[in-house]
Coordinates of C-alpha atoms and ligand atoms in Angstrom, one line a residue:
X234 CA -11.5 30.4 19.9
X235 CA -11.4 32.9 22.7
X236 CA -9.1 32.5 25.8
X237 CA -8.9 34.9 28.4
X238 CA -7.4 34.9 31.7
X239 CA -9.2 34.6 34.6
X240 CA -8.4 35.5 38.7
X241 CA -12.4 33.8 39.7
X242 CA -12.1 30.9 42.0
X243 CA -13.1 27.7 41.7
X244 CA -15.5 27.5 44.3
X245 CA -17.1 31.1 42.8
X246 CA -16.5 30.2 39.2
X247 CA -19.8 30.2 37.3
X248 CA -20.4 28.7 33.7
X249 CA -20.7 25.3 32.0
X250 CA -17.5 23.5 32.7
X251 CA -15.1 23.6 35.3
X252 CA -11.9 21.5 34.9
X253 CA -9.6 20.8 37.9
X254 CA -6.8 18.7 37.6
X255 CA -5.7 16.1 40.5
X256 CA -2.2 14.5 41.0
X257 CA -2.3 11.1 42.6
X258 CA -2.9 10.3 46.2
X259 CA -4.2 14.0 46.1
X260 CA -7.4 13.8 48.5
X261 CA -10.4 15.9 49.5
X262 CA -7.8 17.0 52.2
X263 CA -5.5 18.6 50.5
X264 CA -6.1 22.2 50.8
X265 CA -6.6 22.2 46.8
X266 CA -9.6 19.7 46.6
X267 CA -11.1 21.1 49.9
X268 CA -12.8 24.3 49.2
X269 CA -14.7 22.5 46.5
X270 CA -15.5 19.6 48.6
X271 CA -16.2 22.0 51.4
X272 CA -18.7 24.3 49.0
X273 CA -20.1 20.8 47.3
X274 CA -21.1 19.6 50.9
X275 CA -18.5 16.5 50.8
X276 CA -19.4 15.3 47.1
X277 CA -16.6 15.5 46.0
X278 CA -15.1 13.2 48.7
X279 CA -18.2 10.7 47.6
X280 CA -17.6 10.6 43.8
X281 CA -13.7 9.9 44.4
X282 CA -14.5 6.9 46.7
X283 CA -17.2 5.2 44.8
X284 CA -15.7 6.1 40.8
X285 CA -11.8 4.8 41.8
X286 CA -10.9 8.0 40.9
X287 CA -7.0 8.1 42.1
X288 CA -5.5 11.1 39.7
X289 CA -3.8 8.5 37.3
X290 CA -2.5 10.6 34.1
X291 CA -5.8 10.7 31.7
X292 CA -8.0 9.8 34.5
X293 CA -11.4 11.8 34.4
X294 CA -14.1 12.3 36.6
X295 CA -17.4 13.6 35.1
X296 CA -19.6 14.9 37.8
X297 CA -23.1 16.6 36.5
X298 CA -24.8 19.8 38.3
X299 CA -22.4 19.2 41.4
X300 CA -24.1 21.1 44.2
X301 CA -22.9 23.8 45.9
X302 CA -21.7 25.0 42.7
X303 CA -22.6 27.5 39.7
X304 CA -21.4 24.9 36.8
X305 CA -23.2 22.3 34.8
X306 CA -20.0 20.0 34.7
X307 CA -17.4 19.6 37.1
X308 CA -14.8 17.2 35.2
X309 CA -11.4 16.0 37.6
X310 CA -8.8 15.1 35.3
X311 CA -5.3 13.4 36.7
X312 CA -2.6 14.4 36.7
X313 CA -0.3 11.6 37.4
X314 CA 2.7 11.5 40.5
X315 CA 2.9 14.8 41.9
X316 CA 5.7 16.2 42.3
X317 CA 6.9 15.6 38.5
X318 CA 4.4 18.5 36.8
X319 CA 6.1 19.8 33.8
X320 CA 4.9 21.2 30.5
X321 CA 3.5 17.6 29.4
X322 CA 1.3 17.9 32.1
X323 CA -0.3 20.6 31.6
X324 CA -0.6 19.7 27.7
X325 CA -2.2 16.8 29.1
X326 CA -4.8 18.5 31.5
X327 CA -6.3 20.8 28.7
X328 CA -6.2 17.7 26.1
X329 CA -8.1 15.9 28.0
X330 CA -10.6 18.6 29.1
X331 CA -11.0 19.5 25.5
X332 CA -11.3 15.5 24.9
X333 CA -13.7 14.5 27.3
X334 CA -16.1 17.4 26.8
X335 CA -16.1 18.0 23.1
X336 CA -19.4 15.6 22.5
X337 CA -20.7 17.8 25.3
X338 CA -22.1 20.3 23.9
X339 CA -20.3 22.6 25.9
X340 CA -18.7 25.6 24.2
X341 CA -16.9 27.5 26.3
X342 CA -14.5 25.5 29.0
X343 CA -13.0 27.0 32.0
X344 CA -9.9 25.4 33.4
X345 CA -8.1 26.0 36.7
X346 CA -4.3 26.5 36.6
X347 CA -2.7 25.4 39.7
X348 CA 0.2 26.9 41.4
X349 CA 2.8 25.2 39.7
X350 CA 1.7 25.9 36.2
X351 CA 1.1 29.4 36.4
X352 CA 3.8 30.9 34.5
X353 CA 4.3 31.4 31.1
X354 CA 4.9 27.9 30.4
X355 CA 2.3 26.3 32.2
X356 CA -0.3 27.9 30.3
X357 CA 1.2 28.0 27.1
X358 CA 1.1 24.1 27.8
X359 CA -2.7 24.2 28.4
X360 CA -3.7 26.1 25.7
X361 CA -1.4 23.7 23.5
X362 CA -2.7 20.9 24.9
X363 CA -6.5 22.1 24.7
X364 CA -6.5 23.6 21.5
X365 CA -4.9 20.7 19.8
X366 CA -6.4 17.7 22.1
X367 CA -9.8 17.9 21.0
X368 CA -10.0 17.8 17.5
X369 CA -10.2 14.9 14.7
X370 CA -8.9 13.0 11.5
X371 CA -12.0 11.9 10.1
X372 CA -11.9 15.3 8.0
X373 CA -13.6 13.7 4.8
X374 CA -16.7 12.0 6.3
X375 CA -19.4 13.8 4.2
X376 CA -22.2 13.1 6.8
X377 CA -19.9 16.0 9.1
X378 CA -19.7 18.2 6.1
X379 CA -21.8 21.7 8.0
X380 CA -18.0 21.2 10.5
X381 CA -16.3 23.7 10.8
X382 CA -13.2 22.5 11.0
X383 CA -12.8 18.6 11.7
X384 CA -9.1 19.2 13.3
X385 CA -10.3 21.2 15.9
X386 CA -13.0 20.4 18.9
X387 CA -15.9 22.9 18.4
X388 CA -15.3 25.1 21.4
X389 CA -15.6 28.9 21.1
X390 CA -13.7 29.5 24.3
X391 CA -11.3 28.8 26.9
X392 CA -11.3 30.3 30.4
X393 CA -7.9 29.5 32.7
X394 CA -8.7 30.0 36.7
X395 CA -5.8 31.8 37.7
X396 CA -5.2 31.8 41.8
X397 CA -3.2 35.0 42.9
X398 CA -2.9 37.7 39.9
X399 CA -2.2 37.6 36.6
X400 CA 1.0 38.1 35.0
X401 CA 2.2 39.6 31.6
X402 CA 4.3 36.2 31.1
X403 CA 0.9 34.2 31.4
X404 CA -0.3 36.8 28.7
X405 CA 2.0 35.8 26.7
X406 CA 1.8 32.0 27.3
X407 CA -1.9 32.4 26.1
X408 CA -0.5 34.2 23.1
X409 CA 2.3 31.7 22.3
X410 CA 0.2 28.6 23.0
X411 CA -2.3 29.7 20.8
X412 CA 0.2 29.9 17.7
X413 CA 1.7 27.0 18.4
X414 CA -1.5 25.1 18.7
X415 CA -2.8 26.5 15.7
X416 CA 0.9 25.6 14.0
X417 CA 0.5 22.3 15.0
X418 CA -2.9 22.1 13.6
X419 CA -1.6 22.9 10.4
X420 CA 1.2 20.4 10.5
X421 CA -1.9 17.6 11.4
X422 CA -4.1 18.8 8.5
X423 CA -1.3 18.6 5.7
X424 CA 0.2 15.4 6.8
X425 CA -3.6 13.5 7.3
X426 CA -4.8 15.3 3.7
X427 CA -4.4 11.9 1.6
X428 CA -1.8 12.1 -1.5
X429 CA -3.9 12.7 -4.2
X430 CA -4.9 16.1 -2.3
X431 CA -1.6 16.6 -1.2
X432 CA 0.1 17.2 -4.5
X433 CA 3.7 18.4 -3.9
X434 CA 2.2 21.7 -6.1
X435 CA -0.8 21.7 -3.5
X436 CA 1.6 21.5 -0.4
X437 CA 3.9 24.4 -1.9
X438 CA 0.6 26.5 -2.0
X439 CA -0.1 25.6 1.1
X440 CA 3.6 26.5 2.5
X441 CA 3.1 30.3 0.7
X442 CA -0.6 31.1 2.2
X443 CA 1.0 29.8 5.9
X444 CA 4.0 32.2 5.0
X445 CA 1.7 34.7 3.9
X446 CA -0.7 34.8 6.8
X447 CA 1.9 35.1 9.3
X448 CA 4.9 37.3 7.6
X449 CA 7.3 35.0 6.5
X450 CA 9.0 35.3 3.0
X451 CA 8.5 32.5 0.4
X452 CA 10.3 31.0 -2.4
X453 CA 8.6 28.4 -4.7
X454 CA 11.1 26.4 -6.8
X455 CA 9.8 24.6 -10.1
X456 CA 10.9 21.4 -12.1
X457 CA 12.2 23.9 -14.7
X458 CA 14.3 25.6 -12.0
X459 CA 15.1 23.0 -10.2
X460 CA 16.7 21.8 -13.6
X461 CA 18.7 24.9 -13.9
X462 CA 20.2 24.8 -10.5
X463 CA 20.7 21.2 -9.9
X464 CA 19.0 20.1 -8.0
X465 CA 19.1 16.1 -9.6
X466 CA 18.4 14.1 -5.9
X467 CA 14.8 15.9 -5.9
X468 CA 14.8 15.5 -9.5
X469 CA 15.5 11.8 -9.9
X470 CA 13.3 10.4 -6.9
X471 CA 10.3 12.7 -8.5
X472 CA 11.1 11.3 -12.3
X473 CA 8.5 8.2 -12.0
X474 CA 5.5 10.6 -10.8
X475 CA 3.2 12.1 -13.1
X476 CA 2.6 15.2 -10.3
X477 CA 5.7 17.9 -11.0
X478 CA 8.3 18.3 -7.8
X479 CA 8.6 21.7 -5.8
X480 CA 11.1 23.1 -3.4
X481 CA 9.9 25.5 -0.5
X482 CA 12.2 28.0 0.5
X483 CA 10.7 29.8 3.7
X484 CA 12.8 32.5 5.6
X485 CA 11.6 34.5 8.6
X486 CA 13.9 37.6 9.4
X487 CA 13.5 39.7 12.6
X488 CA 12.9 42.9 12.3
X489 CA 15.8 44.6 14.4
X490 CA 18.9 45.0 12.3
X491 CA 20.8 43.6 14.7
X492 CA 19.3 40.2 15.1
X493 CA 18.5 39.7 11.4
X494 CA 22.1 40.0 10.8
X495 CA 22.7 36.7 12.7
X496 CA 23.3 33.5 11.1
X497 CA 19.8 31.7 10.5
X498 CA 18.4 28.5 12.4
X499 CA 18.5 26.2 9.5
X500 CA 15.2 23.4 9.2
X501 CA 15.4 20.6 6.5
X502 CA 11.9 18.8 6.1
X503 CA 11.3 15.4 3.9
X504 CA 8.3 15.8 1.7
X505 CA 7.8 12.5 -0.2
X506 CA 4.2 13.5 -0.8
X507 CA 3.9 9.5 -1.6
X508 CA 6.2 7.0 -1.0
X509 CA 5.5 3.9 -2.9
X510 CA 9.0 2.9 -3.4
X511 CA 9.3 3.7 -6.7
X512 CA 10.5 0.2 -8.7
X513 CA 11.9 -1.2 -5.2
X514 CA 7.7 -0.7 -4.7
X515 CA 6.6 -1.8 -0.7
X516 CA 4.1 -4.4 -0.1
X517 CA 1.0 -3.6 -0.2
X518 CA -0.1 -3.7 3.3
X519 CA 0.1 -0.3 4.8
X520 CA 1.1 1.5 1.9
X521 CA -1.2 3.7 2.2
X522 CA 0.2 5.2 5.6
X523 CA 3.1 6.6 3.2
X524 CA 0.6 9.5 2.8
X525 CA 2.1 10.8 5.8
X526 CA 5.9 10.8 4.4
X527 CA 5.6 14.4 3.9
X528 CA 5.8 15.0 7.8
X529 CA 9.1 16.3 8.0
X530 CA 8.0 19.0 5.7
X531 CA 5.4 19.4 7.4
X532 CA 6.6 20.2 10.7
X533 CA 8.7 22.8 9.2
X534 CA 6.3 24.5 7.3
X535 CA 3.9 24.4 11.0
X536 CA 6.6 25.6 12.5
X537 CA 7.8 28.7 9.9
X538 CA 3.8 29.9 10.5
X539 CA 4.6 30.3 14.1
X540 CA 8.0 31.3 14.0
X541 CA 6.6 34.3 11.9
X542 CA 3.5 35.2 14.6
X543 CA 6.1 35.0 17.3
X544 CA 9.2 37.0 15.9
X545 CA 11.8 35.5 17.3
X546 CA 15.0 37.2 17.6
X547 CA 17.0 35.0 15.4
X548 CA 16.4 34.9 11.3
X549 CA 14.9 30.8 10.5
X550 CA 15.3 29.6 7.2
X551 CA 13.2 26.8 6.5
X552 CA 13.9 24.1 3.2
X553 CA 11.3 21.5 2.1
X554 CA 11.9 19.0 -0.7
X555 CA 8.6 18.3 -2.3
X556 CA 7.8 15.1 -4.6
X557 CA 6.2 11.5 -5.1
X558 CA 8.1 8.7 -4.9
X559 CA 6.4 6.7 -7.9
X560 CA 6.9 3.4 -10.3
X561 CA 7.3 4.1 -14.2
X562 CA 8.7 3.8 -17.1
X563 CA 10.6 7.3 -16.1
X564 CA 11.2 6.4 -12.7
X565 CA 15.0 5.5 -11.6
X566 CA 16.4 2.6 -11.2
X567 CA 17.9 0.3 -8.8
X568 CA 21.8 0.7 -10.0
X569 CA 21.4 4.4 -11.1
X570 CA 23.8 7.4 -10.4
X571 CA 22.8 10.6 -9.7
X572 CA 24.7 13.8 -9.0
X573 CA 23.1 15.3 -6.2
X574 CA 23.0 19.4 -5.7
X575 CA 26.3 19.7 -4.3
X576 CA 27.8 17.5 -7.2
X577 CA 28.5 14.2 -5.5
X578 CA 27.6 11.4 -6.5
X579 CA 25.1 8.9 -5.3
X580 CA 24.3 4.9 -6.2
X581 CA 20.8 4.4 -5.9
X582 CA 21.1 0.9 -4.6
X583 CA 17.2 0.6 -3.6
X584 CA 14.5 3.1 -5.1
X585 CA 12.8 3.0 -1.7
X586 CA 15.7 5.1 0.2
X587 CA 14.7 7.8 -1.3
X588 CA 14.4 10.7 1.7
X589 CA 17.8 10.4 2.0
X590 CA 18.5 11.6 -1.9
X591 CA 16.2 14.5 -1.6
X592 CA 17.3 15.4 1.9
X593 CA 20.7 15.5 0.2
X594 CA 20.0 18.5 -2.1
X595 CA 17.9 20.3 0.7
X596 CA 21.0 19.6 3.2
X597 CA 23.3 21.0 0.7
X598 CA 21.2 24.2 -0.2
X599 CA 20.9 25.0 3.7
X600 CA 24.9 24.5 4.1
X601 CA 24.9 27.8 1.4
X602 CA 22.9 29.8 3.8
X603 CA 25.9 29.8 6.5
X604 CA 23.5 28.6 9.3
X605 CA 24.1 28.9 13.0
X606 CA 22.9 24.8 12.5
X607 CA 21.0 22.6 10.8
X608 CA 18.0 20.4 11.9
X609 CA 16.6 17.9 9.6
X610 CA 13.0 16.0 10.0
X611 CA 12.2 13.4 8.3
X612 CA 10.2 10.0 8.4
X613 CA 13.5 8.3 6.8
X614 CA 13.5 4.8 8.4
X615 CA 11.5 1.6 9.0
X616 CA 14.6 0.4 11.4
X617 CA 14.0 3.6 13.4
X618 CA 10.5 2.5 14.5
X619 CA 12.0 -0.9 15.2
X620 CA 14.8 0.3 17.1
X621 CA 12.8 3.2 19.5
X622 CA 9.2 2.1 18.8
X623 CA 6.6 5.0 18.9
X624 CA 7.9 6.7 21.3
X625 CA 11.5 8.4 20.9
X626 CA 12.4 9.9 17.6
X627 CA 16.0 8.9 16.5
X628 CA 18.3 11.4 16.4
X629 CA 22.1 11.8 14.7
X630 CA 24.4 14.8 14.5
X631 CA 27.9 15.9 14.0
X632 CA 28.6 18.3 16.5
X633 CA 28.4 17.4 20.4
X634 CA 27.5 21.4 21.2
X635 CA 24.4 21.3 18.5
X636 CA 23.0 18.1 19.5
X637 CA 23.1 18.7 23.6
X638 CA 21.1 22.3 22.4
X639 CA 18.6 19.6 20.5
X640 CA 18.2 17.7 22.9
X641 CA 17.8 19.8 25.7
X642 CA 15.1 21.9 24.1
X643 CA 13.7 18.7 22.9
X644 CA 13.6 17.9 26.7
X645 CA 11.3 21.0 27.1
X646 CA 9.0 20.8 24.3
X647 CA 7.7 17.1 25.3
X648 CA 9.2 15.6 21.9
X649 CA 11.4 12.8 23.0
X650 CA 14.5 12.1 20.7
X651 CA 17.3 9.5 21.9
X652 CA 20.6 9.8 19.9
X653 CA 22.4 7.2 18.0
X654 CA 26.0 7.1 17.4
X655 CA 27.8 8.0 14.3
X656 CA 31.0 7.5 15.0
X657 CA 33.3 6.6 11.6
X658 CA 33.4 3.1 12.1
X659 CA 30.4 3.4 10.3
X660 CA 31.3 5.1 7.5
X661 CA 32.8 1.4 5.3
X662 CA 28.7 0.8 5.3
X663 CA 27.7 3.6 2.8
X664 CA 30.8 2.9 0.4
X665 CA 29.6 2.9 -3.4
X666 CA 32.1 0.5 -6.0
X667 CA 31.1 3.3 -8.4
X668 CA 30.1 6.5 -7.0
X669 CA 31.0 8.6 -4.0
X670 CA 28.0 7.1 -1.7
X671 CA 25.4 4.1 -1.9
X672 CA 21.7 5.3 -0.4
X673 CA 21.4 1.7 1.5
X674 CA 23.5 0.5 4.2
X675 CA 25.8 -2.4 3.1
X676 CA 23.9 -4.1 6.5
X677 CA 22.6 -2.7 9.7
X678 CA 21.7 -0.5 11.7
X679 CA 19.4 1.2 9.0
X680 CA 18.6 4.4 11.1
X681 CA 22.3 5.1 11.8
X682 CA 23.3 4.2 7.9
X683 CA 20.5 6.9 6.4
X684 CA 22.1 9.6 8.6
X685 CA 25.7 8.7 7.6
X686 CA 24.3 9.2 3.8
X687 CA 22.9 12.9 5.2
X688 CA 26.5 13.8 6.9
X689 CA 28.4 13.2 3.6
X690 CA 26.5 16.6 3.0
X691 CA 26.6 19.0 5.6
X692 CA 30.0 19.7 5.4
X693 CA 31.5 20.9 8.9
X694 CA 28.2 22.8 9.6
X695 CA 26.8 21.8 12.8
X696 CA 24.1 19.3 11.8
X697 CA 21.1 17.0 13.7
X698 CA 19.1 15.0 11.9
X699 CA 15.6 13.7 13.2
X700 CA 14.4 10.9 12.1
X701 CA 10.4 10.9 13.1
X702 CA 9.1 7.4 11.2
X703 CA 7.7 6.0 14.3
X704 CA 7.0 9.1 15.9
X705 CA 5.4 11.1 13.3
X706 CA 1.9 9.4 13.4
X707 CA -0.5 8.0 16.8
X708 CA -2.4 4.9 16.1
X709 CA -4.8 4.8 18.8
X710 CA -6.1 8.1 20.5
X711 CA -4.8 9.0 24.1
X712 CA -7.4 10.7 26.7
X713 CA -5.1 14.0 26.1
X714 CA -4.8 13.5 22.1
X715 CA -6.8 12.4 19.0
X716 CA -5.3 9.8 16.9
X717 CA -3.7 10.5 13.8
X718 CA -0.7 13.2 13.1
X719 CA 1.2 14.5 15.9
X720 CA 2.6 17.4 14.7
X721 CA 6.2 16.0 15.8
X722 CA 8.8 18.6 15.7
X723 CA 6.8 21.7 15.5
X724 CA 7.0 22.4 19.3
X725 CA 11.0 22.1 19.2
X726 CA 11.8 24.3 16.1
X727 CA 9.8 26.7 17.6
X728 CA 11.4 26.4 20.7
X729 CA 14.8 26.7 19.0
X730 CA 13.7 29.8 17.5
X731 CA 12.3 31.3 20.4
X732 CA 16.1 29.9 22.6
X733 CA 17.8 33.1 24.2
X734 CA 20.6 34.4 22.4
Ligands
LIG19 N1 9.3 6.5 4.2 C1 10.1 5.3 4.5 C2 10.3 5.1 5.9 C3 9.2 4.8 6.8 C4 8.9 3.5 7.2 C5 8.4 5.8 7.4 C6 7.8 3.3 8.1 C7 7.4 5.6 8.2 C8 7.1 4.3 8.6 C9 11.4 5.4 3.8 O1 11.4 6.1 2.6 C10 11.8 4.0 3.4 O2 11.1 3.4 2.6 N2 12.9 3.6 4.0 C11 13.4 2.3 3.8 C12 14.9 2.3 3.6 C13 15.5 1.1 3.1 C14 15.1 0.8 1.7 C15 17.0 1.2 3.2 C16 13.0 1.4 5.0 O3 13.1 1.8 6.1 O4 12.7 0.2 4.7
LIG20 MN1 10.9 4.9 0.9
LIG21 ZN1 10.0 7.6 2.4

């Protein structure tokens, strides 16, 4: 898909579609809507009335062959309160353009970038927003086989209406949006492939072609080497599958000298390709969402691909633990011990906590790579979702300085993360009787215990962990966003890469 840069008008704009977005208790007087109205002979002013439109966030208004005008659709989209336009908002404005219009037949949507979101940011938001808005999950319907691509909306272009000129930082918001759409794309595509097509050794092929395509270097780990260096957490949860375990090993190092000589950004993703609980097995109902407990990984390897395409100035190393958390006669046990990577100990008390034990030997590897920090992703808890809903990812860390730069960036890429604390009066809950740690809290909170397991191996390295169970996956559609995977995550690595020096 095409998107160029545009300085046409509104009111001279000629093509299909013409997308204006509206904030709330906007009118036909406000000197934004009134050239249009003016042009359109006070239709615009009509539809508003007699439609309710108000600007509402998601709120569209589809008027046909408006007159006046050189466009076969006029869509108003809104915007929500005025006043508080950030990056989500223009996200939302080109999600829902690409959302409303994609059964249109439409194929090439022009959008107009207000004053406030033209900068870099702003348009990198709308491209985001309408590359990624748009598309689909139902990727294995056979009656849309001739598709293209089902995660996408079938658009060939995207114009932005620019007022005043055009700037080399809205350049390169078309350039970064783009990547990180197409990132994010990714991320959706591997986490919605069901588990019998998303083999741990499929997902490790998938991680070298995305490090391929976009420059980054890539290290697949077998079982047979993961044997020889240890790496028994991975090991033991993957010992009741009949698909073989991987680790992904992705680094991205800047060209300059200089830059590639700094410590690395350090990203830890879960990818339990299948978590059926192994012999602590879950009920039946909604097992089958546990395709999706490889979005951790996910993100990360999403995020590698556009940390690659965007050369960041700092190197990125990024770890995934691959494997299937299945019942059988090989699989462990509740009572086992395993010695993790970096040789402590662990009781597996339930077969279920399982991120945790990989996440252990990927936390441990990243520790050796004498990171600037670590971030981990992973959907570790059902007591997450219970405590912050679909809405906030939980987040834990060890070092104040490393978690306000999480969160603030987190506060800039539109993925919300509220912390927890960890302070050591917690610590008595994760106390094994016969080995170093127990991989279930003793009792609540569940989210809090998981991350105190994860501490035990980061050492004094600066350390977040993210946990993304209820965040990680959308039920029902939004007018900005399909249902299904949302790519949780990808946004803020890559804007932790991208974080001035
Ligand atoms: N993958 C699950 C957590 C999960 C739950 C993700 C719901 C997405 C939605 C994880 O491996 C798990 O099973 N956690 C257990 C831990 C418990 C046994 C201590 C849980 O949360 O029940
Ligand atoms: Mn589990
Ligand atoms: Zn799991």
């Amino acid at each position: 898909m095409k998107t160029i840069l545009s300085r046409t008008s509104t009111t001279e704009f000629r093509g299909e579609a013409l997308v204006i977005g509206v904030f709330e208790s906007e009118t036909t007087a406000s000197p934004h809507l009134s050239s249009i109205d003016s042009v359109t002979d006070g239709l615009l002013a009509g539809a508003m009335t007699r439609e309710g439109f108000t600007g509402r966030k998601g709120e569209t208004l589809l008027i046909h062959a408006p007159r006046g005008m050189d466009v076969s659709l006029l869509l108003l989209t809104g915007l929500g309160p005025a006043g508080t336009a950030d990056r989500e908002t223009g996200r939302m404005l080109g999600g829902t353009a690409a959302r409303r219009l994609r059964k249109s037949g439409i194929k090439v949507v022009a959008i107009e970038i207000r004053e406030e979101g033209a900068d870099r940011e702003g348009i990198r938001a709308v491209v985001e927003g309408f590359v990624t808005g748009g598309g689909g999950i139902d990727a294995y319907k056979t009656a849309k086989k001739s598709r293209r691509d089902p995660y996408r909306a079938p658009y060939t272009g995207l114009t932005l209406l620019c007022p005043g000129s055009v700037t080399k930082a809205m350049r390169a918001g078309v350039a970064t949006g783009s990547v990180v759409a197409d990132a994010m794309l990714l991320t959706r595509r591997l986490v919605n492939t069901p588990a019998n097509l998303m083999t741990p050794v499929i997902m490790a092929g998938e991680a070298r072609r995305a490090c391929r395509a976009s420059g980054v270097s890539c290290t697949v780990l077998n079982e047979k080497q993961l044997r020889e260096r240890g790496f028994n957490g991975l090991l033991a949860v993957n010992q009741g599958s009949a698909n073989p375990p991987r680790m992904v090993v992705m680094r991205y190092r800047p060209a300059e000298a200089r830059a590639a000589s700094k410590p690395p950004l350090a990203l830890v993703g879960k990818g339990i390709t299948f978590d059926s609980g192994g012999i602590s097995i879950k009920p039946a109902k909604g097992m089958g969402e546990m395709k999706a407990d490889m979005a951790g990984a996910a993100a990360v390897i999403g995020a590698m691909s556009a940390i690659g395409r965007l050369q960041p100035s700092r190197p990125v190393i990024g770890i995934t633990p691959l494997c299937e958390n299945m019942p059988s006669g090989s699989a462990i046990r509740p009572g086992d011990v395993i010695t993790s990577y970096a040789g402590k100990t662990i009781e597996v008390v339930n077969t279920d906590a399982e991120g945790r034990l990989i996440l252990a030997d990927g936390l441990a590897y990243a520790v050796e790579q004498e990171p600037e920090g670590i971030v981990d992703i992973a959907t570790l808890t059902g007591a997450c979702v219970t405590a912050l809903g679909h809405v906030y990812a939980g987040l834990a860390g060890n070092d104040p300085g490393w978690i306000d730069t999480v969160v603030s960036t987190s506060r800039a890429s539109g993925e919300k993360v509220w912390q927890m604390p960890m302070d050591s009066d917690y610590d008595a809950l994760v106390e094994s009787e016969i080995a170093d740690v127990r991989n279930t809290g003793k009792e609540a909170p569940g989210m809090i215990t998981a991350a105190k397991l994860l501490e035990k191996f980061v050492g004094n390295t600066p350390w977040v962990h993210l946990d993304i169970a209820g965040v990680e996956w959308q039920k029902e559609s939004r007018p900005w966003s399909g249902p299904g995977p949302t790519a949780f995550g990808v946004r803020l690595f890559v804007d932790l890469a991208l974080r001035s020096l």
